[in-house]
Amino acid sequence: MEDQVYAMPRLGDKAPAFEASTTQGKINFPADYAGKWVILFSHPADFTPVCTSEFMTFGKMQKEFEDLNCQLVGLSIDGLYSHIAWLRTIQEKIEYKGMKNIEVKFPLIDDITMNVANKYGMVQPGESSTSAVRAVFFIDPAGIIRTILYYPLALGRNFEEIKRVLIGLQTADNFNVALPADWQPGDDVIVPTAGSCGAAKDRMEGKEGEMHCYDWFFCTKKLSKAEVESKLGK
Ligand code: BEZ
């Protein structure tokens, strides 16, 4: 039988819809999350070390993501009983880098059929045909995919970068700006060129504030950390 070919979701696409069983009950995705940001992420397998270190980190940071109006949803090609046993082991037995008694409260999808993993292009056969790669989908409150990250099986994700991406997307949306390399809240932001949507109007109305231009196509302005924080999670 020929392998079935699945379309990979792209940036700007609507998040593919599905219903699934999770460690927190059934979910109807993305409808249940309307009005919130969601990070939908996959891991290769329960009871594996890199995934355990990642889950402990995400579990520890869950409140930080919720404070940004963002819900976490995990997935692997394992069944519900495996998920439950693994999360219990993490909470009861694993102490790692100062993290212990970590209770993972966000849903972990049972995707033993690979239905969701295939819809989201999480199974990448060159890397593994029996498990999902480490994918991270950032989905906005309107259900649109805004950023996708893929990591291989052998490399754990950087969770500060995942949080920075979320803050960056919310900042770009709220302030109509772009963000330069390695941007962190409080750093200068890029003013879109005059021809781009919204920017011309802002310039004509004198709303741009003081700019520093490196050339005609590259202008930045200040945006304080306090201003950014006042809009995050909104
Ligand atoms: C891990 O999470 O440790 C892992 C999972 C699959 C392959 C390699 C490593």
mmCIF file of N, CA and C in Angstrom, residues 74-196:
data_model
loop_
_atom_site.group_PDB
_atom_site.id
_atom_site.type_symbol
_atom_site.label_atom_id
_atom_site.label_comp_id
_atom_site.label_asym_id
_atom_site.label_seq_id
_atom_site.Cartn_x
_atom_site.Cartn_y
_atom_site.Cartn_z
ATOM 1 N N GLY A 74 -0.578 19.221 24.837
ATOM 2 C CA GLY A 74 0.476 18.310 24.388
ATOM 3 C C GLY A 74 -0.093 17.124 23.629
ATOM 4 N N LEU A 75 0.772 16.417 22.944
ATOM 5 C CA LEU A 75 0.345 15.253 22.138
ATOM 6 C C LEU A 75 1.525 14.304 21.948
ATOM 7 N N SER A 76 1.236 13.003 22.019
ATOM 8 C CA SER A 76 2.183 12.031 21.457
ATOM 9 C C SER A 76 1.388 10.835 20.964
ATOM 10 N N ILE A 77 2.080 9.994 20.196
ATOM 11 C CA ILE A 77 1.423 8.807 19.641
ATOM 12 C C ILE A 77 1.489 7.702 20.698
ATOM 13 N N ASP A 78 0.875 7.995 21.822
ATOM 14 C CA ASP A 78 0.757 7.026 22.916
ATOM 15 C C ASP A 78 -0.690 7.080 23.383
ATOM 16 N N GLY A 79 -1.106 6.045 24.136
ATOM 17 C CA GLY A 79 -2.479 5.994 24.626
ATOM 18 C C GLY A 79 -2.637 6.713 25.958
ATOM 19 N N LEU A 80 -3.887 6.852 26.354
ATOM 20 C CA LEU A 80 -4.220 7.603 27.562
ATOM 21 C C LEU A 80 -3.608 6.999 28.826
ATOM 22 N N TYR A 81 -3.603 5.651 28.920
ATOM 23 C CA TYR A 81 -3.105 5.040 30.158
ATOM 24 C C TYR A 81 -1.596 5.226 30.286
ATOM 25 N N SER A 82 -0.905 5.209 29.151
ATOM 26 C CA SER A 82 0.532 5.507 29.171
ATOM 27 C C SER A 82 0.757 6.950 29.634
ATOM 28 N N HIS A 83 -0.019 7.877 29.061
ATOM 29 C CA HIS A 83 0.128 9.296 29.452
ATOM 30 C C HIS A 83 -0.073 9.460 30.963
ATOM 31 N N ILE A 84 -1.156 8.842 31.467
ATOM 32 C CA ILE A 84 -1.491 9.021 32.889
ATOM 33 C C ILE A 84 -0.378 8.451 33.767
ATOM 34 N N ALA A 85 0.122 7.258 33.396
ATOM 35 C CA ALA A 85 1.180 6.617 34.203
ATOM 36 C C ALA A 85 2.464 7.457 34.154
ATOM 37 N N TRP A 86 2.778 7.995 32.986
ATOM 38 C CA TRP A 86 4.013 8.793 32.838
ATOM 39 C C TRP A 86 3.915 10.085 33.656
ATOM 40 N N LEU A 87 2.782 10.771 33.537
ATOM 41 C CA LEU A 87 2.643 12.039 34.271
ATOM 42 C C LEU A 87 2.657 11.793 35.786
ATOM 43 N N ARG A 88 2.094 10.643 36.212
ATOM 44 C CA ARG A 88 2.131 10.312 37.650
ATOM 45 C C ARG A 88 3.570 10.046 38.094
ATOM 46 N N THR A 89 4.322 9.336 37.236
ATOM 47 C CA THR A 89 5.738 9.071 37.568
ATOM 48 C C THR A 89 6.514 10.374 37.683
ATOM 49 N N ILE A 90 6.271 11.274 36.724
ATOM 50 C CA ILE A 90 6.961 12.576 36.766
ATOM 51 C C ILE A 90 6.667 13.275 38.097
ATOM 52 N N GLN A 91 5.391 13.292 38.474
ATOM 53 C CA GLN A 91 5.029 14.036 39.690
ATOM 54 C C GLN A 91 5.575 13.357 40.954
ATOM 55 N N GLU A 92 5.507 12.031 40.980
ATOM 56 C CA GLU A 92 5.818 11.339 42.231
ATOM 57 C C GLU A 92 7.293 10.998 42.389
ATOM 58 N N LYS A 93 8.003 10.842 41.249
ATOM 59 C CA LYS A 93 9.358 10.275 41.393
ATOM 60 C C LYS A 93 10.500 11.137 40.872
ATOM 61 N N ILE A 94 10.227 12.027 39.903
ATOM 62 C CA ILE A 94 11.376 12.648 39.224
ATOM 63 C C ILE A 94 11.707 14.007 39.840
ATOM 64 N N GLU A 95 12.973 14.126 40.224
ATOM 65 C CA GLU A 95 13.506 15.419 40.652
ATOM 66 C C GLU A 95 14.616 15.750 39.665
ATOM 67 N N TYR A 96 14.498 16.894 39.003
ATOM 68 C CA TYR A 96 15.464 17.214 37.937
ATOM 69 C C TYR A 96 15.705 18.724 37.926
ATOM 70 N N LYS A 97 16.955 19.108 38.026
ATOM 71 C CA LYS A 97 17.360 20.515 37.997
ATOM 72 C C LYS A 97 16.501 21.390 38.903
ATOM 73 N N GLY A 98 16.311 20.942 40.117
ATOM 74 C CA GLY A 98 15.552 21.736 41.093
ATOM 75 C C GLY A 98 14.040 21.640 40.927
ATOM 76 N N MET A 99 13.580 20.945 39.870
ATOM 77 C CA MET A 99 12.128 20.795 39.683
ATOM 78 C C MET A 99 11.710 19.469 40.316
ATOM 79 N N LYS A 100 10.687 19.534 41.157
ATOM 80 C CA LYS A 100 10.155 18.278 41.696
ATOM 81 C C LYS A 100 8.678 18.456 42.014
ATOM 82 N N ASN A 101 7.981 17.328 42.154
ATOM 83 C CA ASN A 101 6.533 17.347 42.398
ATOM 84 C C ASN A 101 5.818 18.188 41.329
ATOM 85 N N ILE A 102 6.231 18.035 40.085
ATOM 86 C CA ILE A 102 5.623 18.819 38.992
ATOM 87 C C ILE A 102 4.339 18.132 38.547
ATOM 88 N N GLU A 103 3.240 18.869 38.707
ATOM 89 C CA GLU A 103 1.937 18.341 38.282
ATOM 90 C C GLU A 103 1.590 18.964 36.935
ATOM 91 N N VAL A 104 1.500 18.127 35.914
ATOM 92 C CA VAL A 104 1.148 18.637 34.573
ATOM 93 C C VAL A 104 -0.371 18.731 34.503
ATOM 94 N N LYS A 105 -0.869 19.971 34.470
ATOM 95 C CA LYS A 105 -2.328 20.169 34.537
ATOM 96 C C LYS A 105 -2.937 20.416 33.160
ATOM 97 N N PHE A 106 -2.089 20.612 32.146
ATOM 98 C CA PHE A 106 -2.654 20.861 30.808
ATOM 99 C C PHE A 106 -2.939 19.522 30.121
ATOM 100 N N PRO A 107 -3.844 19.506 29.116
ATOM 101 C CA PRO A 107 -4.216 18.243 28.486
ATOM 102 C C PRO A 107 -3.102 17.646 27.622
ATOM 103 N N LEU A 108 -2.990 16.344 27.698
ATOM 104 C CA LEU A 108 -2.055 15.593 26.852
ATOM 105 C C LEU A 108 -2.912 14.643 26.006
ATOM 106 N N ILE A 109 -2.862 14.846 24.683
ATOM 107 C CA ILE A 109 -3.761 14.127 23.763
ATOM 108 C C ILE A 109 -3.311 12.690 23.557
ATOM 109 N N ASP A 110 -4.266 11.777 23.619
ATOM 110 C CA ASP A 110 -4.070 10.370 23.223
ATOM 111 C C ASP A 110 -4.193 10.328 21.693
ATOM 112 N N ASP A 111 -3.078 10.079 21.012
ATOM 113 C CA ASP A 111 -3.127 10.068 19.538
ATOM 114 C C ASP A 111 -2.551 8.762 18.999
ATOM 115 N N ILE A 112 -2.993 7.683 19.598
ATOM 116 C CA ILE A 112 -2.486 6.368 19.203
ATOM 117 C C ILE A 112 -2.803 6.068 17.733
ATOM 118 N N THR A 113 -3.866 6.674 17.199
ATOM 119 C CA THR A 113 -4.235 6.458 15.788
ATOM 120 C C THR A 113 -3.419 7.358 14.843
ATOM 121 N N MET A 114 -2.672 8.296 15.350
ATOM 122 C CA MET A 114 -1.892 9.298 14.591
ATOM 123 C C MET A 114 -2.790 10.265 13.817
ATOM 124 N N ASN A 115 -4.071 10.286 14.128
ATOM 125 C CA ASN A 115 -4.988 11.172 13.401
ATOM 126 C C ASN A 115 -4.541 12.632 13.487
ATOM 127 N N VAL A 116 -4.303 13.105 14.699
ATOM 128 C CA VAL A 116 -3.949 14.522 14.874
ATOM 129 C C VAL A 116 -2.521 14.760 14.377
ATOM 130 N N ALA A 117 -1.613 13.855 14.736
ATOM 131 C CA ALA A 117 -0.210 14.038 14.325
ATOM 132 C C ALA A 117 -0.094 14.135 12.811
ATOM 133 N N ASN A 118 -0.869 13.327 12.077
ATOM 134 C CA ASN A 118 -0.819 13.406 10.617
ATOM 135 C C ASN A 118 -1.419 14.712 10.104
ATOM 136 N N LYS A 119 -2.537 15.137 10.711
ATOM 137 C CA LYS A 119 -3.152 16.397 10.257
ATOM 138 C C LYS A 119 -2.207 17.583 10.412
ATOM 139 N N TYR A 120 -1.367 17.526 11.427
ATOM 140 C CA TYR A 120 -0.485 18.658 11.719
ATOM 141 C C TYR A 120 0.947 18.457 11.189
ATOM 142 N N GLY A 121 1.158 17.388 10.421
ATOM 143 C CA GLY A 121 2.505 17.187 9.867
ATOM 144 C C GLY A 121 3.543 16.917 10.938
ATOM 145 N N MET A 122 3.104 16.309 12.057
ATOM 146 C CA MET A 122 4.049 16.063 13.153
ATOM 147 C C MET A 122 4.845 14.778 12.953
ATOM 148 N N VAL A 123 4.360 13.892 12.055
ATOM 149 C CA VAL A 123 5.114 12.669 11.759
ATOM 150 C C VAL A 123 5.954 12.950 10.521
ATOM 151 N N GLN A 124 7.256 12.922 10.677
ATOM 152 C CA GLN A 124 8.166 13.269 9.587
ATOM 153 C C GLN A 124 9.073 12.046 9.392
ATOM 154 N N PRO A 125 8.685 11.163 8.432
ATOM 155 C CA PRO A 125 9.265 9.816 8.358
ATOM 156 C C PRO A 125 10.785 9.780 8.258
ATOM 157 N N GLY A 126 11.406 10.796 7.672
ATOM 158 C CA GLY A 126 12.873 10.800 7.618
ATOM 159 C C GLY A 126 13.474 10.836 9.015
ATOM 160 N N GLU A 127 12.746 11.409 9.964
ATOM 161 C CA GLU A 127 13.200 11.478 11.368
ATOM 162 C C GLU A 127 12.683 10.255 12.138
ATOM 163 N N SER A 128 11.381 9.972 12.011
ATOM 164 C CA SER A 128 10.784 8.763 12.609
ATOM 165 C C SER A 128 9.397 8.565 12.009
ATOM 166 N N SER A 129 9.080 7.328 11.623
ATOM 167 C CA SER A 129 7.741 7.090 11.066
ATOM 168 C C SER A 129 6.778 6.550 12.127
ATOM 169 N N THR A 130 7.280 6.342 13.348
ATOM 170 C CA THR A 130 6.411 5.783 14.391
ATOM 171 C C THR A 130 6.195 6.742 15.555
ATOM 172 N N SER A 131 6.829 7.885 15.501
ATOM 173 C CA SER A 131 6.604 8.861 16.580
ATOM 174 C C SER A 131 6.600 10.262 15.985
ATOM 175 N N ALA A 132 6.023 11.190 16.747
ATOM 176 C CA ALA A 132 5.978 12.587 16.296
ATOM 177 C C ALA A 132 7.326 13.251 16.577
ATOM 178 N N VAL A 133 7.702 14.195 15.728
ATOM 179 C CA VAL A 133 8.862 15.035 16.055
ATOM 180 C C VAL A 133 8.435 16.031 17.144
ATOM 181 N N ARG A 134 9.370 16.842 17.593
ATOM 182 C CA ARG A 134 9.048 17.870 18.595
ATOM 183 C C ARG A 134 8.547 19.107 17.858
ATOM 184 N N ALA A 135 7.223 19.145 17.603
ATOM 185 C CA ALA A 135 6.626 20.273 16.882
ATOM 186 C C ALA A 135 5.980 21.224 17.885
ATOM 187 N N VAL A 136 5.991 22.514 17.548
ATOM 188 C CA VAL A 136 5.310 23.520 18.382
ATOM 189 C C VAL A 136 4.498 24.415 17.454
ATOM 190 N N PHE A 137 3.181 24.405 17.620
ATOM 191 C CA PHE A 137 2.289 25.262 16.833
ATOM 192 C C PHE A 137 1.753 26.369 17.738
ATOM 193 N N PHE A 138 1.947 27.613 17.317
ATOM 194 C CA PHE A 138 1.383 28.777 18.027
ATOM 195 C C PHE A 138 0.116 29.173 17.282
ATOM 196 N N ILE A 139 -1.024 29.099 17.957
ATOM 197 C CA ILE A 139 -2.313 29.352 17.319
ATOM 198 C C ILE A 139 -2.955 30.546 18.025
ATOM 199 N N ASP A 140 -3.420 31.518 17.241
ATOM 200 C CA ASP A 140 -3.895 32.768 17.852
ATOM 201 C C ASP A 140 -5.369 32.659 18.268
ATOM 202 N N PRO A 141 -5.901 33.685 18.928
ATOM 203 C CA PRO A 141 -7.283 33.596 19.441
ATOM 204 C C PRO A 141 -8.334 33.420 18.351
ATOM 205 N N ALA A 142 -7.974 33.693 17.079
ATOM 206 C CA ALA A 142 -8.916 33.459 15.973
ATOM 207 C C ALA A 142 -8.718 32.076 15.348
ATOM 208 N N GLY A 143 -7.836 31.254 15.907
ATOM 209 C CA GLY A 143 -7.634 29.893 15.404
ATOM 210 C C GLY A 143 -6.706 29.817 14.210
ATOM 211 N N ILE A 144 -5.850 30.827 14.024
ATOM 212 C CA ILE A 144 -4.906 30.848 12.894
ATOM 213 C C ILE A 144 -3.510 30.453 13.382
ATOM 214 N N ILE A 145 -2.838 29.618 12.582
ATOM 215 C CA ILE A 145 -1.466 29.198 12.922
ATOM 216 C C ILE A 145 -0.516 30.360 12.628
ATOM 217 N N ARG A 146 0.227 30.771 13.647
ATOM 218 C CA ARG A 146 1.056 31.975 13.501
ATOM 219 C C ARG A 146 2.566 31.678 13.495
ATOM 220 N N THR A 147 2.967 30.606 14.121
ATOM 221 C CA THR A 147 4.392 30.204 14.096
ATOM 222 C C THR A 147 4.430 28.684 14.250
ATOM 223 N N ILE A 148 5.380 28.047 13.568
ATOM 224 C CA ILE A 148 5.591 26.605 13.736
ATOM 225 C C ILE A 148 7.088 26.386 13.972
ATOM 226 N N LEU A 149 7.414 25.628 14.996
ATOM 227 C CA LEU A 149 8.807 25.228 15.238
ATOM 228 C C LEU A 149 8.888 23.700 15.174
ATOM 229 N N TYR A 150 9.944 23.194 14.592
ATOM 230 C CA TYR A 150 10.186 21.741 14.615
ATOM 231 C C TYR A 150 11.577 21.488 15.189
ATOM 232 N N TYR A 151 11.645 20.559 16.112
ATOM 233 C CA TYR A 151 12.933 20.117 16.638
ATOM 234 C C TYR A 151 13.022 18.610 16.410
ATOM 235 N N PRO A 152 14.234 18.098 16.277
ATOM 236 C CA PRO A 152 14.394 16.646 16.073
ATOM 237 C C PRO A 152 14.225 15.883 17.383
ATOM 238 N N LEU A 153 14.271 14.563 17.278
ATOM 239 C CA LEU A 153 14.060 13.715 18.459
ATOM 240 C C LEU A 153 15.122 13.955 19.541
ATOM 241 N N ALA A 154 16.354 14.172 19.108
ATOM 242 C CA ALA A 154 17.460 14.167 20.079
ATOM 243 C C ALA A 154 17.715 15.508 20.767
ATOM 244 N N LEU A 155 16.936 16.552 20.402
ATOM 245 C CA LEU A 155 17.224 17.890 20.945
ATOM 246 C C LEU A 155 16.002 18.470 21.655
ATOM 247 N N GLY A 156 16.135 18.687 22.956
ATOM 248 C CA GLY A 156 15.049 19.297 23.728
ATOM 249 C C GLY A 156 14.878 20.765 23.375
ATOM 250 N N ARG A 157 13.625 21.221 23.489
ATOM 251 C CA ARG A 157 13.305 22.604 23.096
ATOM 252 C C ARG A 157 13.780 23.618 24.131
ATOM 253 N N ASN A 158 13.904 24.874 23.679
ATOM 254 C CA ASN A 158 14.253 25.982 24.572
ATOM 255 C C ASN A 158 12.964 26.699 24.955
ATOM 256 N N PHE A 159 12.556 26.557 26.216
ATOM 257 C CA PHE A 159 11.236 27.063 26.621
ATOM 258 C C PHE A 159 11.215 28.568 26.798
ATOM 259 N N GLU A 160 12.354 29.174 27.071
ATOM 260 C CA GLU A 160 12.402 30.645 27.098
ATOM 261 C C GLU A 160 12.170 31.181 25.689
ATOM 262 N N GLU A 161 12.673 30.470 24.665
ATOM 263 C CA GLU A 161 12.438 30.902 23.279
ATOM 264 C C GLU A 161 10.954 30.729 22.918
ATOM 265 N N ILE A 162 10.345 29.649 23.386
ATOM 266 C CA ILE A 162 8.918 29.443 23.101
ATOM 267 C C ILE A 162 8.106 30.597 23.714
ATOM 268 N N LYS A 163 8.462 30.988 24.938
ATOM 269 C CA LYS A 163 7.755 32.114 25.578
ATOM 270 C C LYS A 163 8.044 33.429 24.837
ATOM 271 N N ARG A 164 9.290 33.596 24.380
ATOM 272 C CA ARG A 164 9.646 34.821 23.642
ATOM 273 C C ARG A 164 8.857 34.919 22.340
ATOM 274 N N VAL A 165 8.670 33.789 21.652
ATOM 275 C CA VAL A 165 7.890 33.799 20.406
ATOM 276 C C VAL A 165 6.455 34.255 20.699
ATOM 277 N N LEU A 166 5.859 33.708 21.755
ATOM 278 C CA LEU A 166 4.485 34.088 22.103
ATOM 279 C C LEU A 166 4.396 35.585 22.416
ATOM 280 N N ILE A 167 5.315 36.076 23.230
ATOM 281 C CA ILE A 167 5.317 37.508 23.583
ATOM 282 C C ILE A 167 5.563 38.350 22.330
ATOM 283 N N GLY A 168 6.445 37.878 21.458
ATOM 284 C CA GLY A 168 6.731 38.608 20.215
ATOM 285 C C GLY A 168 5.505 38.699 19.322
ATOM 286 N N LEU A 169 4.772 37.598 19.185
ATOM 287 C CA LEU A 169 3.559 37.617 18.339
ATOM 288 C C LEU A 169 2.534 38.593 18.920
ATOM 289 N N GLN A 170 2.359 38.549 20.244
ATOM 290 C CA GLN A 170 1.371 39.445 20.867
ATOM 291 C C GLN A 170 1.804 40.906 20.747
ATOM 292 N N THR A 171 3.110 41.141 20.841
ATOM 293 C CA THR A 171 3.620 42.512 20.731
ATOM 294 C C THR A 171 3.453 43.031 19.301
ATOM 295 N N ALA A 172 3.815 42.194 18.314
ATOM 296 C CA ALA A 172 3.682 42.609 16.905
ATOM 297 C C ALA A 172 2.218 42.942 16.595
ATOM 298 N N ASP A 173 1.281 42.119 17.104
ATOM 299 C CA ASP A 173 -0.144 42.356 16.848
ATOM 300 C C ASP A 173 -0.632 43.632 17.518
ATOM 301 N N ASN A 174 -0.249 43.840 18.761
ATOM 302 C CA ASN A 174 -0.813 44.951 19.537
ATOM 303 C C ASN A 174 -0.236 46.308 19.165
ATOM 304 N N PHE A 175 1.018 46.328 18.689
ATOM 305 C CA PHE A 175 1.667 47.619 18.443
ATOM 306 C C PHE A 175 1.963 47.865 16.974
ATOM 307 N N ASN A 176 1.545 46.938 16.075
ATOM 308 C CA ASN A 176 1.785 47.107 14.647
ATOM 309 C C ASN A 176 3.263 47.379 14.344
ATOM 310 N N VAL A 177 4.110 46.534 14.904
ATOM 311 C CA VAL A 177 5.554 46.669 14.697
ATOM 312 C C VAL A 177 6.116 45.303 14.314
ATOM 313 N N ALA A 178 7.373 45.284 13.888
ATOM 314 C CA ALA A 178 8.103 44.034 13.681
ATOM 315 C C ALA A 178 9.243 44.009 14.703
ATOM 316 N N LEU A 179 9.823 42.827 14.894
ATOM 317 C CA LEU A 179 10.782 42.687 15.993
ATOM 318 C C LEU A 179 12.101 42.169 15.456
ATOM 319 N N PRO A 180 13.191 42.851 15.785
ATOM 320 C CA PRO A 180 14.488 42.478 15.200
ATOM 321 C C PRO A 180 15.064 41.217 15.828
ATOM 322 N N ALA A 181 16.202 40.810 15.269
ATOM 323 C CA ALA A 181 16.896 39.606 15.759
ATOM 324 C C ALA A 181 17.090 39.680 17.268
ATOM 325 N N ASP A 182 16.817 38.576 17.934
ATOM 326 C CA ASP A 182 17.077 38.426 19.368
ATOM 327 C C ASP A 182 16.280 39.397 20.245
ATOM 328 N N TRP A 183 15.213 39.969 19.687
ATOM 329 C CA TRP A 183 14.414 40.943 20.452
ATOM 330 C C TRP A 183 13.928 40.363 21.777
ATOM 331 N N GLN A 184 13.966 41.225 22.781
ATOM 332 C CA GLN A 184 13.370 40.917 24.083
ATOM 333 C C GLN A 184 12.544 42.133 24.484
ATOM 334 N N PRO A 185 11.477 41.962 25.279
ATOM 335 C CA PRO A 185 10.675 43.123 25.714
ATOM 336 C C PRO A 185 11.570 44.213 26.300
ATOM 337 N N GLY A 186 11.349 45.453 25.859
ATOM 338 C CA GLY A 186 12.174 46.585 26.299
ATOM 339 C C GLY A 186 13.165 47.012 25.233
ATOM 340 N N ASP A 187 13.507 46.090 24.301
ATOM 341 C CA ASP A 187 14.401 46.461 23.189
ATOM 342 C C ASP A 187 13.628 47.292 22.169
ATOM 343 N N ASP A 188 14.377 48.055 21.357
ATOM 344 C CA ASP A 188 13.751 48.830 20.280
ATOM 345 C C ASP A 188 13.037 47.890 19.309
ATOM 346 N N VAL A 189 11.972 48.425 18.679
ATOM 347 C CA VAL A 189 11.179 47.626 17.728
ATOM 348 C C VAL A 189 11.252 48.273 16.342
ATOM 349 N N ILE A 190 10.927 47.523 15.327
ATOM 350 C CA ILE A 190 11.049 48.007 13.955
ATOM 351 C C ILE A 190 9.726 48.601 13.501
ATOM 352 N N VAL A 191 9.815 49.815 12.955
ATOM 353 C CA VAL A 191 8.636 50.502 12.430
ATOM 354 C C VAL A 191 8.430 50.000 11.009
ATOM 355 N N PRO A 192 7.237 49.466 10.686
ATOM 356 C CA PRO A 192 7.031 48.992 9.320
ATOM 357 C C PRO A 192 7.258 50.103 8.307
ATOM 358 N N THR A 193 7.720 49.748 7.100
ATOM 359 C CA THR A 193 7.955 50.766 6.071
ATOM 360 C C THR A 193 6.637 51.447 5.722
ATOM 361 N N ALA A 194 6.739 52.695 5.258
ATOM 362 C CA ALA A 194 5.561 53.558 5.112
ATOM 363 C C ALA A 194 4.476 52.931 4.256
ATOM 364 N N GLY A 195 4.860 52.086 3.288
ATOM 365 C CA GLY A 195 3.862 51.517 2.385
ATOM 366 C C GLY A 195 3.027 50.418 3.018
ATOM 367 N N SER A 196 3.459 49.894 4.182
ATOM 368 C CA SER A 196 2.752 48.728 4.718
ATOM 369 C C SER A 196 1.483 49.144 5.447
#
